[in-house]
Amino acid sequence: MDARFGRWRRGAGTLAALLTLTTVAATGCASDRASDPVPGTASAPTAPSPKATPSAPAATPTAAGSQPSAPGGSSGVRYAPDFCKENPIDGDAHQVLQVNGGERLPNGLRTVAARQTQLKCGPDVDNGGYFEMQEPLGPYYVAQNPTIRLLTLNEATNRLELKSADWDTLLKVLQGCEKAQAPAPYQCSPFFYVTIDNKNGGVITDFTAIFQS
């Protein structure tokens, strides 16, 4: 695990503060948004970030795990250098975020505390490409039924694979990774390729984990 992933873990310490800000913002705006529908019902609240927030693919439940040092291969898993070859990030409907954690607010809304990232590519770049974390921009609002895919390790083949998960499993994985302890078969990965529904309040509808060594 390199220094950049270490910085993610230290950045996780800012989650509590970010989520507190989210709760205050949600409460303060409750009266102004009394007529606004909850995301997933009609229209979703606008994500308080300068840019629209993205999404990712399908998901199943349960927490995170430790990263394999030298996986023998992958199945549908994307690595940072893959984005250098064909970059699907448009900064609007699709982004790569470094996610520190998330929660379900008392009013039923779901949020994640996340940072935007910048893709670094080139022959002199570590590992052929990597995502560099930017200053925190969270919180981001999440759809009621987001699609989530997390990294898992197939011990029989020593391959990383994507496994569908639910919202509660995503939260468990993120919490476990704060302590570098993720329940098997899940693997720690703070980076997610996300899809944002800008027609429905800018909520994240998809999360797909990305492996960064």
N, CA, C and O of each residue as an XYZ file, in Angstrom:
852
protein
N       0.865     -1.204      0.000
C       0.000      0.000      0.000
C       0.891      1.241      0.000
O       1.737      1.385      0.882
N       0.710      2.177     -1.014
C       1.647      3.282     -1.127
C       1.193      4.492     -0.346
O       0.173      4.485      0.344
N       2.001      5.542     -0.484
C       1.722      6.756      0.306
C       0.402      7.367     -0.040
O      -0.270      7.928      0.826
N      -0.003      7.268     -1.342
C      -1.277      7.891     -1.700
C      -2.430      7.227     -0.999
O      -3.345      7.918     -0.551
N      -2.427      5.865     -0.878
C      -3.513      5.168     -0.162
C      -3.454      5.518      1.297
O      -4.483      5.594      1.967
N      -2.203      5.740      1.817
C      -2.081      6.146      3.220
C      -2.725      7.479      3.453
O      -3.353      7.721      4.484
N      -2.553      8.381      2.434
C      -3.193      9.683      2.583
C      -4.696      9.546      2.588
O      -5.390     10.323      3.245
N      -5.217      8.554      1.854
C      -6.675      8.330      1.906
C      -7.104      7.992      3.296
O      -8.099      8.520      3.794
N      -6.351      7.100      3.944
C      -6.761      6.688      5.288
C      -6.691      7.847      6.265
O      -7.542      8.002      7.142
N      -5.638      8.671      6.089
C      -5.606      9.834      6.993
C      -6.735     10.785      6.666
O      -7.293     11.429      7.555
N      -7.080     10.876      5.363
C      -8.172     11.767      4.975
C      -9.496     11.306      5.526
O     -10.437     12.091      5.649
N      -9.574      9.974      5.875
C     -10.825      9.456      6.432
C     -11.176     10.139      7.721
O     -12.339     10.186      8.122
N     -10.119     10.692      8.395
C     -10.375     11.362      9.664
C     -11.248     12.572      9.492
O     -11.882     13.033     10.441
N     -11.287     13.102      8.253
C     -12.113     14.296      8.021
C     -13.571     13.947      7.790
O     -14.415     14.838      7.682
N     -13.884     12.621      7.711
C     -15.249     12.207      7.417
C     -16.249     12.739      8.414
O     -17.299     13.263      8.041
N     -15.912     12.600      9.712
C     -16.878     13.027     10.734
C     -17.247     14.481     10.542
O     -18.416     14.857     10.618
N     -16.199     15.321     10.285
C     -16.471     16.746     10.123
C     -17.309     16.995      8.889
O     -18.214     17.829      8.914
N     -17.019     16.277      7.797
C     -17.759     16.472      6.563
C     -19.215     16.058      6.726
O     -20.122     16.734      6.241
N     -19.432     14.917      7.427
C     -20.796     14.438      7.606
C     -21.586     15.357      8.521
O     -22.792     15.532      8.349
N     -20.881     15.958      9.523
C     -21.557     16.923     10.409
C     -22.046     18.098      9.590
O     -23.167     18.575      9.766
N     -21.156     18.576      8.658
C     -21.548     19.688      7.801
C     -22.748     19.292      6.944
O     -23.634     20.104      6.675
N     -22.758     18.012      6.517
C     -23.863     17.548      5.687
C     -25.166     17.610      6.442
O     -26.182     18.061      5.914
N     -25.134     17.138      7.731
C     -26.351     17.118      8.548
C     -26.854     18.525      8.794
O     -28.054     18.788      8.714
N     -25.919     19.445      9.099
C     -26.314     20.845      9.352
C     -26.937     21.432      8.116
O     -27.954     22.121      8.181
N     -26.282     21.137      6.920
C     -26.800     21.688      5.678
C     -28.183     21.150      5.381
O     -29.074     21.877      4.941
N     -28.348     19.821      5.640
C     -29.648     19.213      5.347
C     -30.732     19.771      6.245
O     -31.860     19.977      5.799
N     -30.396     20.025      7.547
C     -31.381     20.551      8.498
C     -31.726     21.993      8.177
O     -32.891     22.390      8.186
N     -30.659     22.791      7.885
C     -30.884     24.209      7.617
C     -31.715     24.436      6.385
O     -32.431     25.431      6.272
N     -31.615     23.488      5.447
C     -32.333     23.688      4.201
C     -33.676     22.984      4.191
O     -34.402     23.038      3.198
N     -34.017     22.308      5.318
C     -35.245     21.501      5.344
C     -36.471     22.311      4.996
O     -37.303     21.875      4.200
N     -36.594     23.533      5.608
C     -37.786     24.332      5.377
C     -37.858     24.807      3.939
O     -38.936     24.857      3.348
N     -36.675     25.165      3.362
C     -36.659     25.672      2.001
C     -36.957     24.573      1.004
O     -37.443     24.829     -0.097
N     -36.657     23.329      1.407
C     -36.835     22.243      0.463
C     -38.009     21.354      0.837
O     -38.075     20.198      0.420
N     -38.946     21.895      1.629
C     -40.053     21.078      2.109
C     -40.817     20.448      0.962
O     -41.352     19.348      1.096
N     -40.871     21.145     -0.171
C     -41.637     20.625     -1.292
C     -40.814     19.767     -2.219
O     -41.344     19.181     -3.163
N     -39.504     19.686     -1.958
C     -38.658     18.890     -2.852
C     -38.864     17.414     -2.601
O     -38.936     16.989     -1.448
N     -38.961     16.620     -3.661
C     -39.099     15.185     -3.481
C     -37.783     14.546     -3.109
O     -36.714     15.065     -3.433
N     -37.863     13.420     -2.429
C     -36.651     12.687     -2.026
C     -36.096     11.974     -3.234
O     -36.867     11.471     -4.052
N     -34.748     11.910     -3.381
C     -34.162     11.245     -4.544
C     -34.679      9.824     -4.673
O     -34.838      9.117     -3.679
N     -34.936      9.419     -5.887
C     -35.434      8.082     -6.112
C     -36.953      8.083     -6.193
O     -37.557      7.118     -6.662
N     -37.586      9.200     -5.720
C     -39.048      9.304     -5.762
C     -39.460     10.130     -6.975
O     -40.254      9.689     -7.806
N     -38.904     11.336     -7.058
C     -39.207     12.177     -8.208
C     -37.935     12.886     -8.610
O     -37.290     12.528     -9.595
N     -37.578     13.907     -7.827
C     -36.327     14.594     -8.117
C     -35.478     14.563     -6.866
O     -36.005     14.530     -5.754
N     -34.137     14.575     -7.043
C     -33.232     14.451     -5.911
C     -32.601     15.770     -5.583
O     -32.518     16.647     -6.443
N     -32.133     15.944     -4.310
C     -31.508     17.203     -3.919
C     -30.233     17.432     -4.694
O     -29.537     16.492     -5.078
N     -29.943     18.690     -4.914
C     -28.740     19.029     -5.669
C     -27.506     18.769     -4.825
O     -27.427     19.198     -3.674
N     -26.550     18.068     -5.402
C     -25.321     17.766     -4.673
C     -24.515     19.022     -4.478
O     -24.255     19.750     -5.436
N     -24.099     19.301     -3.208
C     -23.368     20.535     -2.933
C     -21.927     20.431     -3.351
O     -21.019     20.465     -2.520
N     -21.719     20.303     -4.659
C     -20.353     20.290     -5.141
C     -20.309     21.110     -6.407
O     -21.326     21.266     -7.084
N     -19.128     21.643     -6.740
C     -19.032     22.507     -7.890
C     -19.421     21.829     -9.187
O     -19.889     22.472    -10.127
N     -19.216     20.504     -9.224
C     -19.547     19.785    -10.438
C     -20.572     18.716    -10.095
O     -20.741     18.339     -8.935
N     -21.254     18.236    -11.134
C     -22.216     17.166    -10.907
C     -21.473     15.950    -10.420
O     -20.282     15.787    -10.683
N     -22.182     15.092     -9.705
C     -21.518     13.925     -9.145
C     -21.845     12.672     -9.918
O     -23.004     12.470    -10.282
N     -20.849     11.800    -10.189
C     -21.025     10.627    -11.019
C     -21.541      9.381    -10.338
O     -21.873      9.390     -9.153
N     -21.603      8.275    -11.130
C     -22.061      7.022    -10.569
C     -21.231      5.832    -10.966
O     -20.200      5.977    -11.624
N     -21.668      4.662    -10.576
C     -20.938      3.464    -10.917
C     -21.863      2.300    -11.141
O     -23.081      2.478    -11.111
N     -21.325      1.082    -11.371
C     -22.087     -0.129    -11.681
C     -22.575     -0.986    -10.523
O     -22.364     -0.668     -9.353
N     -23.233     -2.082    -10.885
C     -23.947     -2.969     -9.989
C     -23.271     -3.385     -8.711
O     -22.048     -3.310     -8.594
N     -24.094     -3.842     -7.709
C     -23.498     -4.119     -6.430
C     -24.157     -5.194     -5.606
O     -25.328     -5.500     -5.830
N     -23.453     -5.779     -4.663
C     -23.958     -6.776     -3.714
C     -23.413     -6.458     -2.355
O     -22.635     -5.506     -2.285
N     -23.708     -7.113     -1.278
C     -23.354     -6.735      0.086
C     -22.068     -7.277      0.672
O     -21.552     -8.311      0.247
N     -21.553     -6.539      1.682
C     -20.530     -6.931      2.655
C     -19.262     -6.125      2.585
O     -19.055     -5.439      1.584
N     -18.426     -6.156      3.545
C     -17.347     -5.210      3.751
C     -16.069     -5.421      2.988
O     -15.987     -6.254      2.085
N     -15.034     -4.620      3.381
C     -13.799     -4.543      2.618
C     -12.716     -5.517      3.011
O     -12.867     -6.256      3.984
N     -11.618     -5.531      2.264
C     -10.508     -6.424      2.550
C      -9.194     -5.794      2.217
O      -9.152     -4.674      1.710
N      -8.099     -6.501      2.496
C      -6.782     -5.956      2.232
C      -6.425     -6.178      0.776
O      -6.860     -7.158      0.171
N      -5.625     -5.264      0.200
C      -5.316     -5.343     -1.206
C      -4.242     -6.383     -1.489
O      -3.253     -6.453     -0.760
N      -4.413     -7.192     -2.529
C      -3.391     -8.147     -2.888
C      -2.182     -7.417     -3.443
O      -2.340     -6.475     -4.221
N      -0.988     -7.824     -3.067
C       0.206     -7.114     -3.507
C       0.484     -7.349     -4.980
O       0.966     -6.451     -5.670
N       0.187     -8.542     -5.468
C       0.443     -8.841     -6.866
C      -0.631     -9.759     -7.411
O      -0.393    -10.955     -7.576
N      -1.820     -9.219     -7.696
C      -2.901    -10.056     -8.193
C      -2.526    -10.698     -9.510
O      -1.863    -10.083    -10.345
N      -2.953    -11.942     -9.694
C      -2.597    -12.651    -10.900
C      -3.385    -12.202    -12.118
O      -3.080    -12.625    -13.233
N      -4.359    -11.383    -11.941
C      -5.158    -10.907    -13.050
C      -6.421    -10.278    -12.519
O      -6.586    -10.153    -11.305
N      -7.316     -9.880    -13.400
C      -8.551     -9.267    -12.938
C      -9.677     -9.602    -13.890
O      -9.446     -9.955    -15.046
N     -10.891     -9.489    -13.398
C     -12.066     -9.766    -14.197
C     -12.999     -8.569    -14.126
O     -13.745     -8.402    -13.161
N     -12.947     -7.742    -15.158
C     -13.784     -6.554    -15.197
C     -13.308     -5.429    -14.309
O     -13.969     -4.395    -14.213
N     -12.173     -5.608    -13.656
C     -11.642     -4.581    -12.752
C     -10.806     -3.579    -13.547
O      -9.991     -3.954    -14.390
N     -11.026     -2.309    -13.259
C     -10.258     -1.272    -13.941
C      -9.177     -0.739    -13.022
O      -9.377     -0.568    -11.819
N      -8.013     -0.478    -13.629
C      -6.883      0.092    -12.915
C      -6.687      1.521    -13.408
O      -7.147      1.887    -14.489
N      -5.994      2.326    -12.596
C      -5.780      3.718    -12.993
C      -5.160      3.845    -14.389
O      -5.615      4.681    -15.169
N      -4.139      3.049    -14.734
C      -3.551      3.172    -16.076
C      -4.555      2.919    -17.197
O      -4.392      3.422    -18.309
N      -5.602      2.130    -16.900
C      -6.623      1.883    -17.922
C      -7.312      3.185    -18.324
O      -7.700      3.359    -19.479
N      -7.458      4.085    -17.373
C      -8.113      5.358    -17.657
C      -7.204      6.262    -18.497
O      -7.681      7.136    -19.222
N      -5.898      6.041    -18.390
C      -4.969      6.828    -19.211
C      -5.083      6.422    -20.677
O      -4.894      7.252    -21.566
N      -5.390      5.152    -20.934
C      -5.510      4.664    -22.305
C      -6.823      5.109    -22.934
O      -6.859      5.526    -24.091
N      -7.882      5.020    -22.171
C      -9.203      5.423    -22.668
C      -9.955      6.049    -21.517
O     -10.540      5.347    -20.692
N      -9.941      7.357    -21.459
C     -10.476      8.072    -20.300
C     -11.978      8.345    -20.446
O     -12.377      9.160    -21.278
N     -12.816      7.667    -19.642
C     -14.262      7.875    -19.704
C     -14.746      8.969    -18.758
O     -15.950      9.167    -18.597
N     -13.809      9.678    -18.132
C     -14.190     10.712    -17.166
C     -14.522     11.997    -17.914
O     -13.697     12.518    -18.664
N     -15.726     12.503    -17.708
C     -16.102     13.746    -18.384
C     -16.246     14.900    -17.400
O     -16.517     16.031    -17.803
N     -16.064     14.616    -16.095
C     -16.143     15.678    -15.098
C     -17.553     16.134    -14.808
O     -17.765     17.020    -13.979
N     -18.518     15.538    -15.482
C     -19.907     15.941    -15.292
C     -20.728     14.739    -14.839
O     -21.020     14.598    -13.652
N     -21.100     13.879    -15.771
C     -21.905     12.709    -15.414
C     -21.056     11.542    -14.946
O     -21.567     10.617    -14.315
N     -19.764     11.577    -15.248
C     -18.869     10.492    -14.846
C     -17.590     11.067    -14.253
O     -16.913     11.890    -14.870
N     -17.273     10.614    -13.039
C     -16.075     11.070    -12.341
C     -15.460      9.911    -11.575
O     -16.090      8.869    -11.392
N     -14.232     10.102    -11.132
C     -13.614      9.170    -10.192
C     -13.465      9.922     -8.881
O     -12.804     10.959     -8.824
N     -14.080      9.399     -7.828
C     -14.041     10.026     -6.515
C     -13.291      9.141     -5.526
O     -13.302      7.915     -5.632
N     -12.649      9.781     -4.575
C     -12.061      9.062     -3.448
C     -13.070      9.209     -2.311
O     -13.271     10.301     -1.779
N     -13.700      8.088     -1.948
C     -14.804      8.102     -0.988
C     -14.297      7.720      0.397
O     -13.689      6.665      0.572
N     -14.548      8.576      1.374
C     -14.113      8.326      2.749
C     -15.156      7.575      3.566
O     -14.803      6.823      4.474
N     -16.412      7.765      3.264
C     -17.461      7.123      4.044
C     -18.804      7.691      3.660
O     -18.904      8.543      2.777
N     -19.843      7.211      4.332
C     -21.171      7.694      4.018
C     -22.121      7.456      5.165
O     -21.761      6.824      6.159
N     -23.335      7.961      5.031
C     -24.340      7.749      6.076
C     -25.739      7.987      5.523
O     -25.920      8.577      4.458
N     -26.711      7.514      6.273
C     -28.112      7.764      5.965
C     -28.601      8.807      6.957
O     -28.565      8.575      8.165
N     -29.057      9.950      6.465
C     -29.486     11.042      7.323
C     -30.868     10.769      7.909
O     -31.610      9.940      7.383
N     -31.224     11.466      9.006
C     -32.539     11.266      9.632
C     -33.707     11.479      8.678
O     -34.764     10.868      8.839
N     -33.519     12.345      7.684
C     -34.608     12.603      6.737
C     -34.655     11.572      5.613
O     -35.439     11.706      4.674
N     -33.808     10.536      5.715
C     -33.835      9.465      4.723
C     -32.851      9.627      3.586
O     -32.620      8.686      2.827
N     -32.268     10.806      3.458
C     -31.297     11.021      2.395
C     -30.004     10.269      2.698
O     -29.671     10.029      3.859
N     -29.281      9.900      1.643
C     -27.993      9.226      1.793
C     -26.904     10.124      1.224
O     -27.086     10.772      0.193
N     -25.787     10.149      1.905
C     -24.677     10.969      1.426
C     -23.358     10.214      1.572
O     -23.242      9.284      2.370
N     -22.372     10.633      0.788
C     -21.004     10.152      0.964
C     -20.094     11.366      1.055
O     -20.321     12.384      0.402
N     -19.065     11.238      1.876
C     -18.044     12.276      1.943
C     -16.942     11.854      0.989
O     -16.358     10.781      1.142
N     -16.659     12.690      0.010
C     -15.727     12.276     -1.036
C     -14.890     13.446     -1.534
O     -15.246     14.614     -1.376
N     -13.768     13.089     -2.139
C     -12.897     14.070     -2.772
C     -12.898     13.813     -4.276
O     -13.028     12.671     -4.716
N     -12.757     14.850     -5.041
C     -12.531     14.677     -6.461
C     -11.077     14.257     -6.654
O     -10.250     14.426     -5.758
N     -10.779     13.716     -7.813
C      -9.420     13.260     -8.099
C      -8.942     13.833     -9.424
O      -9.727     14.308    -10.246
N      -7.635     13.773     -9.599
C      -7.036     14.177    -10.874
C      -6.217     13.009    -11.398
O      -5.395     12.448    -10.674
N      -6.439     12.645    -12.650
C      -5.738     11.523    -13.260
C      -4.362     11.959    -13.732
O      -4.231     12.935    -14.471
N      -3.331     11.227    -13.300
C      -1.956     11.505    -13.696
C      -1.487     10.408    -14.641
O      -1.531      9.229    -14.290
N      -1.041     10.780    -15.830
C      -0.589      9.810    -16.816
C       0.763     10.234    -17.385
O       1.175     11.386    -17.248
N       1.450      9.279    -18.030
C       2.714      9.598    -18.676
C       3.774      8.554    -18.399
O       3.652      7.780    -17.449
N       4.815      8.523    -19.220
C       5.882      7.515    -19.067
C       6.651      7.645    -17.762
O       7.215      6.665    -17.276
N       6.680      8.829    -17.197
C       7.429      9.034    -15.956
C       6.550      8.993    -14.713
O       6.992      9.330    -13.615
N       5.294      8.576    -14.900
C       4.344      8.534    -13.787
C       4.369      7.149    -13.151
O       4.469      6.139    -13.847
N       4.278      7.110    -11.835
C       4.283      5.835    -11.108
C       3.211      4.890    -11.636
O       2.065      5.286    -11.848
N       3.603      3.626    -11.846
C       2.687      2.550    -12.245
C       1.956      2.824    -13.555
O       0.960      2.173    -13.867
N       2.457      3.790    -14.314
C       1.836      4.080    -15.602
C       0.596      4.936    -15.513
O      -0.055      5.197    -16.524
N       0.261      5.378    -14.308
C      -0.909      6.232    -14.123
C      -1.515      6.042    -12.746
O      -1.497      4.938    -12.201
N      -2.053      7.116    -12.181
C      -2.699      7.023    -10.872
C      -3.618      8.218    -10.669
O      -3.528      9.233    -11.359
N      -4.512      8.055     -9.687
C      -5.427      9.135     -9.341
C      -4.888      9.864     -8.115
O      -4.550      9.242     -7.108
N      -4.813     11.174     -8.214
C      -4.324     11.996     -7.116
C      -5.517     12.680     -6.459
O      -6.341     13.292     -7.139
N      -5.607     12.575     -5.140
C      -6.724     13.167     -4.414
C      -6.623     14.690     -4.389
O      -5.534     15.250     -4.257
N      -7.758     15.343     -4.517
C      -7.851     16.792     -4.441
C      -8.458     17.173     -3.095
O      -8.716     16.309     -2.257
N      -8.682     18.458     -2.893
C      -9.277     18.910     -1.634
C     -10.700     18.378     -1.502
O     -11.387     18.193     -2.507
N     -11.153     18.130     -0.258
C     -12.515     17.596     -0.063
C     -13.576     18.499     -0.682
O     -13.520     19.724     -0.567
N     -14.537     17.870     -1.338
C     -15.643     18.611     -1.936
C     -16.989     18.159     -1.387
O     -18.013     18.798     -1.627
N     -16.980     17.047     -0.643
C     -18.235     16.445     -0.186
C     -19.093     17.429      0.576
O     -18.657     18.543      0.868
N     -20.290     17.034      0.896
C     -20.867     15.706      0.652
C     -21.508     15.594     -0.732
O     -21.808     16.595     -1.383
N     -21.703     14.380     -1.149
C     -22.435     14.087     -2.371
C     -23.688     13.306     -1.973
O     -23.631     12.404     -1.137
N     -24.816     13.665     -2.583
C     -26.043     12.920     -2.320
C     -26.080     11.652     -3.171
O     -25.532     11.606     -4.272
N     -26.736     10.631     -2.638
C     -26.789      9.321     -3.285
C     -28.241      8.933     -3.535
O     -29.119      9.218     -2.720
N     -28.485      8.281     -4.668
C     -29.827      7.816     -5.003
C     -30.299      6.773     -3.989
O     -29.490      6.185     -3.272
N     -31.594      6.553     -3.937
C     -32.160      5.617     -2.967
C     -31.731      4.175     -3.217
O     -31.567      3.409     -2.267
N     -31.549      3.802     -4.459
C     -31.146      2.429     -4.787
C     -29.960      2.452     -5.739
O     -30.097      2.102     -6.911
N     -28.800      2.860     -5.243
C     -27.632      2.954     -6.123
C     -27.099      1.580     -6.522
O     -27.242      0.607     -5.781
N     -26.500      1.517     -7.671
C     -25.812      0.307     -8.119
C     -24.387      0.377     -7.563
O     -23.713      1.400     -7.691
N     -23.942     -0.701     -6.955
C     -22.630     -0.698     -6.289
C     -21.880     -1.969     -6.643
O     -22.441     -3.063     -6.580
N     -20.615     -1.830     -7.015
C     -19.758     -2.987     -7.243
C     -18.447     -2.760     -6.498
O     -17.785     -1.736     -6.664
N     -18.093     -3.739     -5.677
C     -16.900     -3.648     -4.840
C     -15.857     -4.667     -5.283
O     -16.170     -5.670     -5.924
N     -14.599     -4.378     -4.921
C     -13.515     -5.300     -5.256
C     -13.513     -6.500     -4.321
O     -13.704     -6.355     -3.113
N     -13.297     -7.679     -4.880
C     -13.122     -8.893     -4.087
C     -11.914     -9.637     -4.632
O     -11.486     -9.410     -5.764
N     -11.368    -10.529     -3.813
C     -10.237    -11.344     -4.245
C     -10.677    -12.798     -4.321
O     -11.105    -13.385     -3.327
N     -10.566    -13.365     -5.505
C     -10.846    -14.782     -5.695
C      -9.571    -15.531     -5.324
O      -8.604    -15.536     -6.086
N      -9.573    -16.162     -4.153
C      -8.360    -16.808     -3.666
C      -7.953    -18.004     -4.522
O      -6.775    -18.355     -4.575
N      -8.897    -18.617     -5.175
C      -8.583    -19.773     -6.011
C      -7.755    -19.380     -7.226
O      -6.880    -20.130     -7.660
N      -8.034    -18.200     -7.771
C      -7.318    -17.749     -8.967
C      -6.381    -16.586     -8.684
O      -5.612    -16.172     -9.551
N      -6.449    -16.056     -7.448
C      -5.686    -14.862     -7.067
C      -5.994    -13.691     -7.997
O      -5.112    -12.916     -8.364
N      -7.251    -13.586     -8.360
C      -7.690    -12.506     -9.244
C      -8.635    -11.565     -8.524
O      -9.447    -11.976     -7.694
N      -8.510    -10.309     -8.857
C      -9.472     -9.326     -8.366
C     -10.721     -9.416     -9.234
O     -10.645     -9.561    -10.454
N     -11.865     -9.327     -8.575
C     -13.133     -9.361     -9.294
C     -14.065     -8.309     -8.700
O     -13.835     -7.805     -7.601
N     -15.118     -7.987     -9.445
C     -16.128     -7.054     -8.965
C     -17.338     -7.842     -8.481
O     -17.800     -8.775     -9.138
N     -17.837     -7.445     -7.321
C     -19.000     -8.122     -6.744
C     -20.068     -7.086     -6.409
O     -19.777     -6.053     -5.807
N     -21.293     -7.371     -6.799
C     -22.395     -6.460     -6.514
C     -22.634     -6.389     -5.011
O     -22.474     -7.383     -4.302
N     -23.017     -5.208     -4.529
C     -23.236     -5.013     -3.098
C     -24.344     -3.998     -2.865
O     -24.731     -3.258     -3.770
N     -24.853     -3.976     -1.624
C     -25.886     -2.997     -1.294
C     -25.262     -1.836     -0.512
O     -24.066     -1.834     -0.218
N     -26.093     -0.862     -0.190
C     -25.623      0.346      0.480
C     -24.987      0.043      1.831
O     -23.924      0.578      2.145
N     -25.622     -0.807      2.635
C     -25.087     -1.130      3.955
C     -23.735     -1.820      3.859
O     -22.858     -1.598      4.694
N     -23.567     -2.655      2.843
C     -22.280     -3.334      2.660
C     -21.197     -2.330      2.293
O     -20.068     -2.416      2.777
N     -21.547     -1.379      1.435
C     -20.582     -0.343      1.068
C     -20.107      0.397      2.309
O     -18.910      0.641      2.467
N     -21.037      0.758      3.193
C     -20.670      1.475      4.410
C     -19.761      0.616      5.292
O     -18.802      1.129      5.868
N     -20.049     -0.669      5.403
C     -19.225     -1.559      6.212
C     -17.823     -1.683      5.646
O     -16.842     -1.724      6.388
N     -17.738     -1.742      4.335
C     -16.432     -1.858      3.683
C     -15.611     -0.592      3.933
O     -14.431     -0.665      4.276
N     -16.241      0.553      3.759
C     -15.532      1.815      3.971
C     -15.091      1.953      5.426
O     -13.978      2.404      5.696
N     -15.949      1.571      6.356
C     -15.596      1.651      7.777
C     -14.457      0.698      8.104
O     -13.550      1.045      8.860
N     -14.503     -0.505      7.537
C     -13.440     -1.470      7.785
C     -12.112     -1.009      7.229
O     -11.067     -1.235      7.838
N     -12.146     -0.372      6.088
C     -10.903      0.079      5.451
C     -10.266      1.237      6.211
O      -9.067      1.480      6.073
N     -11.049      1.952      7.009
C     -10.467      3.003      7.838
C      -9.469      2.395      8.826
O      -8.518      3.051      9.248
N      -9.704      1.122      9.188
C      -8.828      0.420     10.136
C      -7.970     -0.623      9.416
O      -7.324     -1.460     10.047
N      -7.978     -0.552      8.084
C      -7.225     -1.512      7.265
C      -7.686     -2.941      7.529
O      -6.894     -3.880      7.461
N      -8.961     -3.094      7.829
C      -9.529     -4.417      8.095
C     -10.833     -4.550      7.316
O     -11.843     -3.934      7.656
N     -10.791     -5.353      6.283
C     -11.986     -5.564      5.485
C     -12.337     -7.037      5.460
O     -11.487     -7.867      5.135
N     -13.564     -7.378      5.793
C     -13.988     -8.780      5.796
C     -13.830     -9.409      4.414
O     -14.179     -8.810      3.397
N     -13.306    -10.604      4.403
C     -13.185    -11.330      3.138
C     -14.578    -11.550      2.553
O     -15.526    -11.744      3.314
N     -14.731    -11.527      1.261
C     -13.673    -11.439      0.254
C     -13.407    -10.024     -0.231
O     -12.711     -9.836     -1.228
N     -13.949     -9.024      0.457
C     -13.860     -7.650     -0.039
C     -12.466     -7.065      0.148
O     -11.740     -7.426      1.074
N     -12.113     -6.156     -0.751
C     -10.800     -5.521     -0.756
C     -10.968     -4.011     -0.590
O     -11.940     -3.431     -1.075
N     -10.030     -3.390      0.089
C     -10.093     -1.943      0.295
C      -9.792     -1.201     -1.005
O      -8.813     -1.486     -1.695
N     -10.632     -0.275     -1.307
C     -10.422      0.592     -2.469
C     -11.197      1.873     -2.245
O     -12.428      1.856     -2.271
N     -10.504      2.996     -2.024
C     -11.207      4.253     -1.789
C     -11.649      4.935     -3.077
O     -12.409      5.902     -3.041
N     -11.174      4.433     -4.212
C     -11.466      5.094     -5.482
C     -12.641      4.413     -6.193
O     -12.688      3.191     -6.340
N     -13.588      5.254     -6.627
C     -14.781      4.738     -7.296
C     -15.081      5.541     -8.556
O     -15.037      6.771     -8.562
N     -15.382      4.814     -9.608
C     -15.887      5.438    -10.830
C     -17.389      5.571    -10.627
O     -18.095      4.575    -10.467
N     -17.866      6.799    -10.635
C     -19.265      7.028    -10.299
C     -20.031      7.672    -11.447
O     -19.465      8.347    -12.307
N     -21.329      7.441    -11.427
C     -22.226      8.042    -12.417
C     -23.194      8.962    -11.689
O     -23.760      8.599    -10.658
N     -23.375     10.147    -12.234
C     -24.244     11.147    -11.598
C     -25.460     11.423    -12.478
O     -25.349     11.619    -13.688
N     -26.608     11.433    -11.838
C     -27.858     11.711    -12.539
C     -28.167     13.198    -12.420
O     -28.782     13.645    -11.452
N     -27.735     13.943    -13.411
C     -27.923     15.390    -13.377
C     -29.364     15.805    -13.670
O     -29.741     16.955    -13.446
N     -30.161     14.873    -14.166
C     -31.563     15.187    -14.436
C     -32.428     14.947    -13.209
O     -33.614     15.276    -13.201
N     -31.832     14.376    -12.180
C     -32.594     14.058    -10.979
C     -31.896     14.598     -9.731
O     -31.791     13.906     -8.718
N     -31.427     15.826     -9.816
C     -30.848     16.479     -8.650
C     -29.367     16.267     -8.451
O     -28.833     16.693     -7.427
N     -28.671     15.623     -9.386
C     -27.230     15.440     -9.251
C     -26.839     14.369     -8.259
O     -25.778     14.464     -7.642
N     -27.677     13.339     -8.085
C     -27.351     12.274     -7.139
C     -26.494     11.213     -7.813
O     -26.568     11.011     -9.025
N     -25.673     10.537     -7.001
C     -24.862      9.435     -7.507
C     -25.750      8.202     -7.617
O     -26.432      7.825     -6.663
N     -25.733      7.587     -8.778
C     -26.560      6.408     -8.990
C     -25.732      5.124     -9.071
O     -26.255      4.039     -8.819
N     -24.468      5.233     -9.413
C     -23.608      4.040     -9.564
C     -22.247      4.269     -8.913
O     -21.676      5.356     -8.998
N     -21.738      3.221     -8.262
C     -20.387      3.211     -7.700
C     -19.669      1.937     -8.193
O     -20.172      0.831     -7.992
N     -18.512      2.088     -8.829
C     -17.712      0.923     -9.194
C     -16.290      1.133     -8.681
O     -15.622      2.105     -9.033
N     -15.849      0.208     -7.851
C     -14.519      0.331     -7.255
C     -13.428      0.201     -8.314
O     -13.559     -0.561     -9.272
N     -12.351      0.958     -8.121
C     -11.178      0.926     -8.995
C      -9.975      0.497     -8.176
O      -9.820      0.920     -7.030
N      -9.131     -0.329     -8.747
C      -7.919     -0.756     -8.022
C      -6.773      0.184     -8.345
O      -6.473      0.445     -9.510
N      -6.139      0.687     -7.298
C      -4.945      1.521     -7.467
C      -3.875      0.978     -6.519
O      -4.053      0.966     -5.301
N      -2.774      0.533     -7.096
C      -1.718     -0.081     -6.279
C      -0.866      0.991     -5.618
O       0.074      0.670     -4.890
